[in-house]
XYZ file of C-alpha atoms in Angstrom:
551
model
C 6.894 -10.813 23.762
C 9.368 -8.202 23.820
C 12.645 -8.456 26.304
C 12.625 -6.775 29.266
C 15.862 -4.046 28.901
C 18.181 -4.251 31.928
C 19.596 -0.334 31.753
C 22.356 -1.048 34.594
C 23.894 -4.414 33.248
C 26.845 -1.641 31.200
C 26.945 0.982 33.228
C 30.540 1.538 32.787
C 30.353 1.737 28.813
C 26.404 3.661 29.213
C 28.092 6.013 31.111
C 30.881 7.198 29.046
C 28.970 6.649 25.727
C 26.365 9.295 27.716
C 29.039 11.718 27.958
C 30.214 12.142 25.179
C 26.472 12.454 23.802
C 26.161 15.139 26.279
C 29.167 17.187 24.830
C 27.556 16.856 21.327
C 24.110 17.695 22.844
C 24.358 20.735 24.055
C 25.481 22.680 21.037
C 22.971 20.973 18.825
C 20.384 22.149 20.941
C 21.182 25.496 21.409
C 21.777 26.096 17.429
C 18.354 24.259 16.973
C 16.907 26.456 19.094
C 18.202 29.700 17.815
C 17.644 28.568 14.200
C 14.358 28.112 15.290
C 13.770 31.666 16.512
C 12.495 30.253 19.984
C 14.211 30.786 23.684
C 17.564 29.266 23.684
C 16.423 27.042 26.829
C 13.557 25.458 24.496
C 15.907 23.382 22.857
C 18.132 22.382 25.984
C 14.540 21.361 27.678
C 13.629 19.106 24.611
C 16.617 17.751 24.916
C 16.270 17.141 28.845
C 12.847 15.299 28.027
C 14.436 13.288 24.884
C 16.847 12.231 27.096
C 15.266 11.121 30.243
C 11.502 10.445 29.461
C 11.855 9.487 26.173
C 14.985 7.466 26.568
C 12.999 5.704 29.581
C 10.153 4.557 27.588
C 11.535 3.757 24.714
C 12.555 0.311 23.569
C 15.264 0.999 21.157
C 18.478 0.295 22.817
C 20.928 2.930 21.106
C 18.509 5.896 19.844
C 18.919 9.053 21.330
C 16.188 12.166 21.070
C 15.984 15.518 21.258
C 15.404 18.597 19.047
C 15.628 17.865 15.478
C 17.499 20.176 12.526
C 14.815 18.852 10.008
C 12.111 20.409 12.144
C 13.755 23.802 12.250
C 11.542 25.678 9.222
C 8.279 24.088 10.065
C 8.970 25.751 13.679
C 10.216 28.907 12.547
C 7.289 29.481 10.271
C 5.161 28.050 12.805
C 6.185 30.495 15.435
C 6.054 33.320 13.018
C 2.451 32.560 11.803
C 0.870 31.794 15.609
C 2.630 34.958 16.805
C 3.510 33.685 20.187
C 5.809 31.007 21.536
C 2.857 29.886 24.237
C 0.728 29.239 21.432
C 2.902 27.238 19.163
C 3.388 25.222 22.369
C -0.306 24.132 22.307
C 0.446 23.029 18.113
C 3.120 20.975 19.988
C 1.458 19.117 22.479
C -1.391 18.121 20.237
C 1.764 16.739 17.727
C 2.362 14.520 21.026
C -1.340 13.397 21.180
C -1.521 12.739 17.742
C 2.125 10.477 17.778
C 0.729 8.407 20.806
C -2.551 8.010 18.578
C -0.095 6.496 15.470
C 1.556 4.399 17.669
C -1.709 3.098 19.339
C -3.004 2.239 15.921
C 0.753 0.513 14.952
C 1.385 3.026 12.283
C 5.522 2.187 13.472
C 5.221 -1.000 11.374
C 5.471 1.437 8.341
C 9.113 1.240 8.834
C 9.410 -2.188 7.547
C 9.131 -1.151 4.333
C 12.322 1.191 4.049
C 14.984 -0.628 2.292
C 18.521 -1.319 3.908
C 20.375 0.318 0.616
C 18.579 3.531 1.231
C 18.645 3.561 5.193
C 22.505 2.835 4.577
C 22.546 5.686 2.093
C 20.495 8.128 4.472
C 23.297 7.270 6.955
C 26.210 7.980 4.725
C 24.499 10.969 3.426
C 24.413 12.167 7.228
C 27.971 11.436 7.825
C 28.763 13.608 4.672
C 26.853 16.293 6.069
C 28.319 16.081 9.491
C 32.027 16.290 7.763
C 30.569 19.311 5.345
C 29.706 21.381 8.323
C 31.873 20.993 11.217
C 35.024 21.473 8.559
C 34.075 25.564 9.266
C 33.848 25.182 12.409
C 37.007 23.479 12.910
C 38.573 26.362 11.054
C 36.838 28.742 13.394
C 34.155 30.121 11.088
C 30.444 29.582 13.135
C 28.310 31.879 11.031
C 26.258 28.796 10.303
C 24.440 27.380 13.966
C 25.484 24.082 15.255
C 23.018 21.394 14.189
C 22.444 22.148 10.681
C 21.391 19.378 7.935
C 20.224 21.515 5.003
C 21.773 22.435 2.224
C 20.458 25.653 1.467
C 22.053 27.887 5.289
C 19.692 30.474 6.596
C 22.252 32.915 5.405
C 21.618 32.174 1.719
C 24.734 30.266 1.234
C 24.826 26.578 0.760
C 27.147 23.520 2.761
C 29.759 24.013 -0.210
C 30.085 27.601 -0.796
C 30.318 27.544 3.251
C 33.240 24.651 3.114
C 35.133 27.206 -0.367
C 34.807 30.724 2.034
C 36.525 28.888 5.065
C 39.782 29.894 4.292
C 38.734 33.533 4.189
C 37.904 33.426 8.115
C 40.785 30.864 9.347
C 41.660 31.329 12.793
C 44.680 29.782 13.600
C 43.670 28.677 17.585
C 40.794 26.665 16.079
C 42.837 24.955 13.984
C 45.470 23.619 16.698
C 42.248 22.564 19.266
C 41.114 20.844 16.531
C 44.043 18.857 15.424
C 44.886 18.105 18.919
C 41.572 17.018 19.426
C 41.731 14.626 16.697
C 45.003 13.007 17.674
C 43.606 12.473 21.100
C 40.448 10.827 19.900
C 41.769 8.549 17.574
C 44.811 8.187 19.457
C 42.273 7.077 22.787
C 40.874 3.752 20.134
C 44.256 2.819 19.812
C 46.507 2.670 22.681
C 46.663 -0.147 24.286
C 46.916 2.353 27.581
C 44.074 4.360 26.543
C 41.559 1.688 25.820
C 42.296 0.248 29.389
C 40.050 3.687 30.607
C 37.042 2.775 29.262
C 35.308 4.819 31.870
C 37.031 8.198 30.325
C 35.537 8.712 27.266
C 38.517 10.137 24.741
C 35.759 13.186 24.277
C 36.268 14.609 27.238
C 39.569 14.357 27.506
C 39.537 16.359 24.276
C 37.275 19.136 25.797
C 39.348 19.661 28.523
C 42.376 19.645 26.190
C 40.517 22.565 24.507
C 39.162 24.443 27.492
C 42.719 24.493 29.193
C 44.423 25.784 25.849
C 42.241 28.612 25.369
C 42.287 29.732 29.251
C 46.138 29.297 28.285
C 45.583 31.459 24.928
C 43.567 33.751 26.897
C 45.296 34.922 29.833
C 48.404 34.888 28.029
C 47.144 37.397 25.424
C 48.198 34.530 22.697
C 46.585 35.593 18.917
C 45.785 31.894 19.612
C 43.107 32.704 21.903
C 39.487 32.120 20.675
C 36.924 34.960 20.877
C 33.462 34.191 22.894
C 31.171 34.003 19.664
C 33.299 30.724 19.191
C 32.534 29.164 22.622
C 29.839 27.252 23.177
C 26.746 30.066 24.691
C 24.536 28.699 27.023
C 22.566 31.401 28.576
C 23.003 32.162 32.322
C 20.165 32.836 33.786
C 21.061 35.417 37.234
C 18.883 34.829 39.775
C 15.788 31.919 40.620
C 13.066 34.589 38.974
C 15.081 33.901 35.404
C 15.394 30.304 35.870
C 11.855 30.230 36.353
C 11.004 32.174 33.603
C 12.697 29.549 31.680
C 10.106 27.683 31.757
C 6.924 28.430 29.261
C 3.805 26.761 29.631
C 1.296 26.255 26.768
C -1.750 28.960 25.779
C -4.281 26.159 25.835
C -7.213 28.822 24.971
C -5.792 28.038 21.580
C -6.591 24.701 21.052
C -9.740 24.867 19.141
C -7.366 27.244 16.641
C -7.681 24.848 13.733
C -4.177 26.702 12.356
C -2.710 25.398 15.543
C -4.251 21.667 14.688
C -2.932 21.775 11.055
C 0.616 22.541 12.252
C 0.407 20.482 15.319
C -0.562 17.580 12.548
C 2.429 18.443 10.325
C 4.860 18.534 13.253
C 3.643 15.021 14.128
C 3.869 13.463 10.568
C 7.163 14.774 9.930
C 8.965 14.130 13.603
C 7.459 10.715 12.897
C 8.841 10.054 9.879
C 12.427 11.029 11.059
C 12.108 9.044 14.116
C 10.974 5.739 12.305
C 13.568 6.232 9.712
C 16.439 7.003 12.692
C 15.465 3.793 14.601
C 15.606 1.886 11.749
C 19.078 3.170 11.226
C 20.049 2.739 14.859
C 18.650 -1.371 14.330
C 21.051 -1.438 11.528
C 24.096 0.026 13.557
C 23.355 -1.927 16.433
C 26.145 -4.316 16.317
C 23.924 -6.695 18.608
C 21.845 -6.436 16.023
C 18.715 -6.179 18.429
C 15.301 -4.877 16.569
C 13.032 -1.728 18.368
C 9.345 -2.140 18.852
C 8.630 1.077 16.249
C 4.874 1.396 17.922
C 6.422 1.738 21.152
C 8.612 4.291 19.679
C 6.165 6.455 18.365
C 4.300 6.700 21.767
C 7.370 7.378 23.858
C 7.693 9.983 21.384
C 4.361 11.244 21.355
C 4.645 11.554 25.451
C 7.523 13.428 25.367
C 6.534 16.066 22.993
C 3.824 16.137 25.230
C 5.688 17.042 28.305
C 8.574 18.741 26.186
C 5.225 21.279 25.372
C 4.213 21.714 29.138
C 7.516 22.611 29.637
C 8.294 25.066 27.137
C 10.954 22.991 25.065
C 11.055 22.412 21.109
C 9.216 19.333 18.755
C 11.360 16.548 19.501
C 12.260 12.939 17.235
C 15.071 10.407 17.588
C 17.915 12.452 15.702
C 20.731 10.326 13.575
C 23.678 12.692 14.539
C 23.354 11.977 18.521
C 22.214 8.480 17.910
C 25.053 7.719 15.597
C 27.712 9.371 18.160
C 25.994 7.135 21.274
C 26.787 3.782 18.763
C 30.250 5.501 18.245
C 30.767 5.556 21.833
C 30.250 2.055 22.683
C 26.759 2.671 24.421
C 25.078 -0.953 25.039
C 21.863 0.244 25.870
C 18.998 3.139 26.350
C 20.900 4.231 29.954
C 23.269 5.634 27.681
C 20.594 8.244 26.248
C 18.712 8.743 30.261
C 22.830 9.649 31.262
C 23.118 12.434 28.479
C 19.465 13.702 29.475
C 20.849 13.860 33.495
C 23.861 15.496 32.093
C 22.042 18.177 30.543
C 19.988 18.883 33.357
C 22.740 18.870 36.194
C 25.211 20.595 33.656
C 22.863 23.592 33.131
C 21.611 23.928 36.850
C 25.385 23.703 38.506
C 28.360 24.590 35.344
C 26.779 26.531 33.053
C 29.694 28.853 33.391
C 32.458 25.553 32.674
C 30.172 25.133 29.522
C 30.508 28.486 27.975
C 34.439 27.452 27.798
C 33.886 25.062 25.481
C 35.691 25.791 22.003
C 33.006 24.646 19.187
C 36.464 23.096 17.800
C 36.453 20.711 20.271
C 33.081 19.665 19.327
C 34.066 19.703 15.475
C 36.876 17.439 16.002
C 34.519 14.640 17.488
C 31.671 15.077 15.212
C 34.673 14.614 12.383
C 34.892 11.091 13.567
C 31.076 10.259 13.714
C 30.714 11.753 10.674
C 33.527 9.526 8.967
C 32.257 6.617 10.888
C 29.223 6.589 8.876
C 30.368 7.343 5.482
C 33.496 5.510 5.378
C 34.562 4.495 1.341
C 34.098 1.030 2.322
C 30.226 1.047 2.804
C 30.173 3.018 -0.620
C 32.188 0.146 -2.067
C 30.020 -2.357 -0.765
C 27.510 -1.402 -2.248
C 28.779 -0.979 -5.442
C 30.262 -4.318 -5.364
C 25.966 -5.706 -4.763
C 25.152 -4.550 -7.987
C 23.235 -1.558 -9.639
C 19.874 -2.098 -7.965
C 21.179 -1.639 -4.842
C 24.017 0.898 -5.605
C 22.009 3.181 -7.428
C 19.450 3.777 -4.733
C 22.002 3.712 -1.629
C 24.195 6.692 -3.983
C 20.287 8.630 -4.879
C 19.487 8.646 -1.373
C 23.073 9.698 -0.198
C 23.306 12.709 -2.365
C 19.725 13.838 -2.310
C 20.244 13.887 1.467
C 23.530 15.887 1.377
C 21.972 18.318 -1.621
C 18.546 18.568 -0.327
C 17.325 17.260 2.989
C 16.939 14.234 5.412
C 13.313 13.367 3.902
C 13.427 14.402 0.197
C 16.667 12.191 0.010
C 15.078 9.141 1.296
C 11.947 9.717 -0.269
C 14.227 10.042 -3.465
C 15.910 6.752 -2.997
C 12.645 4.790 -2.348
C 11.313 6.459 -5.461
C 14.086 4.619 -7.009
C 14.033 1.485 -5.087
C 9.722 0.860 -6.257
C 10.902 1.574 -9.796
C 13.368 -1.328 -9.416
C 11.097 -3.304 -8.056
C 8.383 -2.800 -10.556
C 10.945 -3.340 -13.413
C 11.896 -6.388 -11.529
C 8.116 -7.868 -11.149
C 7.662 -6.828 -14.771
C 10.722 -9.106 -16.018
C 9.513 -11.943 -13.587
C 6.353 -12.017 -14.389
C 6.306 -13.980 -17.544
C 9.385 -15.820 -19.147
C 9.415 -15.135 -22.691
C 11.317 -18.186 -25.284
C 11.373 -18.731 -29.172
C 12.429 -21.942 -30.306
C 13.447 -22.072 -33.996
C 12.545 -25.595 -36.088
C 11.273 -26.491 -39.164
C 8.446 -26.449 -39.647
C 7.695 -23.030 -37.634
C 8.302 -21.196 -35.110
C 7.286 -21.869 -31.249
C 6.687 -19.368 -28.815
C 7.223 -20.253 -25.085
C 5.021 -17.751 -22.741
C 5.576 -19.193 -19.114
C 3.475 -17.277 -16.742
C 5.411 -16.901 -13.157
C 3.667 -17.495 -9.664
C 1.755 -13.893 -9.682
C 0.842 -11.879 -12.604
C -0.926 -8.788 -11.497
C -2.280 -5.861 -13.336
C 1.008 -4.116 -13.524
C 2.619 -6.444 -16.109
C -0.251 -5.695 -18.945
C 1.387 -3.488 -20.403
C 4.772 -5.977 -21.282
C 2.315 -9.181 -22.155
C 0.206 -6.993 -24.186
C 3.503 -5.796 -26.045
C 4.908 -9.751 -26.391
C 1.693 -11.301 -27.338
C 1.633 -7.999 -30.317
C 4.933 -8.715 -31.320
C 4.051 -12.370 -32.231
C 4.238 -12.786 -36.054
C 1.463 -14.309 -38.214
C 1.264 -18.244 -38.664
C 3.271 -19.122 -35.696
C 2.759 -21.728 -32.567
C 2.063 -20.276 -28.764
C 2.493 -22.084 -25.799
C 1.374 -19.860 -23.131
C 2.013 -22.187 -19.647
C 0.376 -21.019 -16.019
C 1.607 -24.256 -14.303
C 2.951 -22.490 -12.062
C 0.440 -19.710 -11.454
C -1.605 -18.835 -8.344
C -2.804 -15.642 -9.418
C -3.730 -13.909 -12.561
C -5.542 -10.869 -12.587
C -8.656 -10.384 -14.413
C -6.991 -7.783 -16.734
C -4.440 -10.228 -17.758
C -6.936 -12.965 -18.051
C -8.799 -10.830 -20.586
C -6.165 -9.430 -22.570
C -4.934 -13.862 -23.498
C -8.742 -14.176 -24.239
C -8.443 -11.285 -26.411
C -5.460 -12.427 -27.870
C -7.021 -16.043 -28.692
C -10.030 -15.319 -29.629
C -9.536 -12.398 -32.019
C -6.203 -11.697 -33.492
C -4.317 -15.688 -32.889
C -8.071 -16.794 -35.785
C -7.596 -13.932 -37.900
C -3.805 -14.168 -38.366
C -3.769 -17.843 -37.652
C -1.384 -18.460 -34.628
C -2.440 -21.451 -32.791
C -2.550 -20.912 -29.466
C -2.296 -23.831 -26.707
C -3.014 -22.678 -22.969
C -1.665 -25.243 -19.945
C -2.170 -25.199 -16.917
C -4.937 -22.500 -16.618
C -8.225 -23.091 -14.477
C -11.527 -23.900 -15.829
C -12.871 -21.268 -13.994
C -10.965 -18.885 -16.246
C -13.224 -19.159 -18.849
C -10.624 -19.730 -21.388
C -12.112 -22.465 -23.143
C -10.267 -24.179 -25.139
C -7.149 -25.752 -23.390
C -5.454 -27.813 -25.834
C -3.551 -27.444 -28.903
C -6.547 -28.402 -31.124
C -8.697 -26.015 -32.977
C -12.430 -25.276 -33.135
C -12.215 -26.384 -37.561
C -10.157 -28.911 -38.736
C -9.953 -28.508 -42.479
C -9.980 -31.731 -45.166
C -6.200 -31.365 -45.645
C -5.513 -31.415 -41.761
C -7.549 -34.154 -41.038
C -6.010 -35.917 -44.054
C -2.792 -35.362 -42.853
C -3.168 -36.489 -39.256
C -4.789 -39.825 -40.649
C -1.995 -40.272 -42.942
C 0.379 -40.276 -39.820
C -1.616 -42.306 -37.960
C -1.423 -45.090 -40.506
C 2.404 -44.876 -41.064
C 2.606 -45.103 -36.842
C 0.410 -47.998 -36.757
C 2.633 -49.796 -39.972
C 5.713 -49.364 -37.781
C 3.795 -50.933 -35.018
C 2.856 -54.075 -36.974
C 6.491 -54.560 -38.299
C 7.937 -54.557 -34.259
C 5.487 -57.328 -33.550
C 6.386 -59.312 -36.215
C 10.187 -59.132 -35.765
């Protein structure tokens, strides 16, 4: 039975963690958006819905939605091939039906299978992006939008060549923001005097730091001063026709369009996937270390891309930037993610003009710190210090995400993880020992608890690579299961090649019901000499006997 959540028990901390998800919102959304080619508004509505509906019904206690970077191609082709926004809108809401329908069915408990090392990779990978990114903007160079993941930039450069050409746009009131943003935010975690305001997140004490230095830069006709296309560029609707316009409903006449079904479907699969890989990393930040009903996820989900579709706003899935900077800022539970959706609502309605003063610096300097956060050279180290079959898959999964995307990385790193695993079950599947005496060799097979079909092809190799007149002990003692392929290859093995190149095979331990025959170390002829032999030693045993007795 799951736990009932009590969203007011940490106000205080919800509140302030909400704010400062707010501030990182609303940029994301609006480059989403644009990189999107939809209505700038689409992606501040998705994240109104992510927010408040979605951060209502869902379970997970530190997950934040809205729209997601790793959705931006599908939507932009999407958009492109439907012709009209309305329609692609109708693709959306049947993604929500078909979510709700995956989490009716519990297709969530797919994410049990993602391994730590490469959830813990996909996290560091992000944090590398993060850093990779903002580093332009905190230099004042925004030709790439806010909310990026990809390598590959819609401009046909890439996250490095972006991070080399910085210094060829440098703007020097960027720069300060930024650094003074920095010092306050780090310097808010560790003064004593600071940490007493727990109710003023250090973020906004850094926007306002930024807002009130460019007014400053501004009016005083400072070179400092930062141009508009470097502000943050929320759209201000004029009068109450506009506003309304905002809003786009869906062109339902559409929705026996089977184009609009097959994107609808791959917008579902995809915002899935991300969301079921995101809570799982949100379980594993949680330092409460409290677990999210995944099912439950993927309905809340599947409602709000719903409603985000009725309304006219963007695909939506729980998105590891915002969700990483609500764990950053101390949020305790989901009231944390409803507070950022409020904020976006009441933010746009009454200060859209405040907003637009924003320096994207500002906004660089506290993404620095998330992005640090989650790829500090300690977790790196950890990892290394567990070995290669965790470090190798944690390091695939972090650079596949940084060089390619969110879901070829981790799809890369469990790739690597199975092949591990299957190497593993290989090696465990049989013990393999040669004993050197005598009068011959013994061989030691010892089958372990499960031998299935995949290990064929290494017993096949071992029982080939035993040499002619030697002894075999295969031992299933400890076997449950065999398959049948197995079980055929050691009858293969006994019957045909152990008689014709005489190896005398013993088998212990291995059910009648096997068909296996004979179990024992004695063979179907006994030749004179053997049976000479063995009565020869049983007449020297019995000669020792009588001589105990008499003494």
């Amino acid at each position: 039975m799951t736990k009932k959540i009590n969203i007011f028990t940490n106000l205080k901390s919800d509140f302030a963690s909400g704010l400062v998800v707010f501030l990182v919102a609303l940029p994301l959304c609006l480059g989403i958006a644009m990189a999107s080619g939809a209505p700038l508004f689409s992606g501040i509505i998705s994240g109104i819905v992510g927010g408040i509906v979605v951060g209502y019904l869902s379970q997970s206690h530190l997950s934040v939605s809205g729209p997601a970077a790793g959705l931006t191609a599908i939507v932009l082709t999407a958009i492109t091939d439907l012709g009209a926004f309305p329609i692609f809108l109708t693709a959306v809401f049947i993604a929500g039906i078909i979510q709700l329908g995956l989490g009716l069915i519990k297709a969530g408990s797919i994410s049990n299978y993602f391994p730590t090392n490469v959830i813990e990779g996909m996290l560091a990978g992000i944090g590398i992006i993060i850093i990779l990114k903002q580093l332009p903007h905190a230099f004042g160079y925004d030709r790439d939008f806010e909310g990026d993941e990809a390598f590959m930039q819609l401009d046909g450069t890439n996250t490095v060549s972006a991070v080399l050409g910085l210094l060829n746009y440098v703007q020097l009131g960027s720069i300060l923001i930024t650094a003074l943003s920095l010092i306050v935010l780090i310097s808010w975690d560790k003064v004593p005097f600071f940490k007493k305001l727990k109710l003023i997140p250090g973020a906004l004490i850094a926007v306002i730091l930024g807002v009130v230095l460019n007014e400053i830069f501004t009016n005083t006709g400072s070179s400092l001063a930062i141009a508009k296309q470097h502000l943050v560029s929320l759209p201000l609707p004029n009068s109450f026709e506009e506003l309304k316009a905002i809003f786009t409903t869906p062109d339902f006449t559409a929705f026996t369009n089977t184009k609009v079904w097959t994107i609808g479907g791959t917008i579902a699969i995809v915002a899935s996937i991300e969301t079921l890989l995101c809570i799982e990393a949100a379980d594993r930040m949680d330092v409460q270390k409290r677990y999210t009903d995944t099912n439950s996820e993927l309905k809340a989900q599947g409602i709000g891309n719903m409603i985000s579709a009725l309304l006219g706003g963007l695909p939506m899935t729980s998105v590891v930037v915002r969700t990483s900077a609500n764990n950053s800022a101390g949020a305790k539970s989901k009231m944390s993610a409803i507070i950022h959706g409020a904020l976006l609502l009441l933010s746009v309605l009454l200060i859209p003009t405040v907003l637009n003063k924003i320096p994207l610096a500002t906004l660089a300097a506290i993404l620095l710190l998330v992005g640090y956060k989650l790829a500090k050279p300690a977790t790196v180290l950890h990892f290394w210090q567990k070995g290669k079959y965790q470090f190798i898959p944690f390091i695939a999964t972090l650079v596949g995400v940084v060089f390619t995307d969110l879901l070829k990385g981790v799809a890369l790193g469990i790739a690597i993880s199975i092949v591990f695993v299957l190497k593993g079950n290989l090696k465990r599947a049989y013990h393999f020992r040669k004993e050197v005496y005598t009068d011959g060799d013994i061989i030691h097979i010892d089958l372990a608890q499960e031998v299935s079909f995949l290990n064929k092809a290494a017993i096949k190799t071992t029982l080939k690579s035993i040499p002619e007149n030697s002894k075999v002990i295969i031992n299933a003692n400890d076997t449950v299961y065999i398959a049948h392929d197995i079980l055929d290859l050691i009858r293969e093995f006994k019957t045909t090649r152990a008689r014709d190149e005489n190896i005398k095979v013993k088998l212990k331990g291995f059910k009648k019901s096997y068909q296996l025959e004979n179990t024992e170390e004695t063979p179907n002829h006994v030749s004179f000499e053997q049976y000479y032999d063995a009565a020869k030693r049983a007449i020297v045993k019995r000669e020792i006997f009588k001589d105990d007795i008499v003494k």
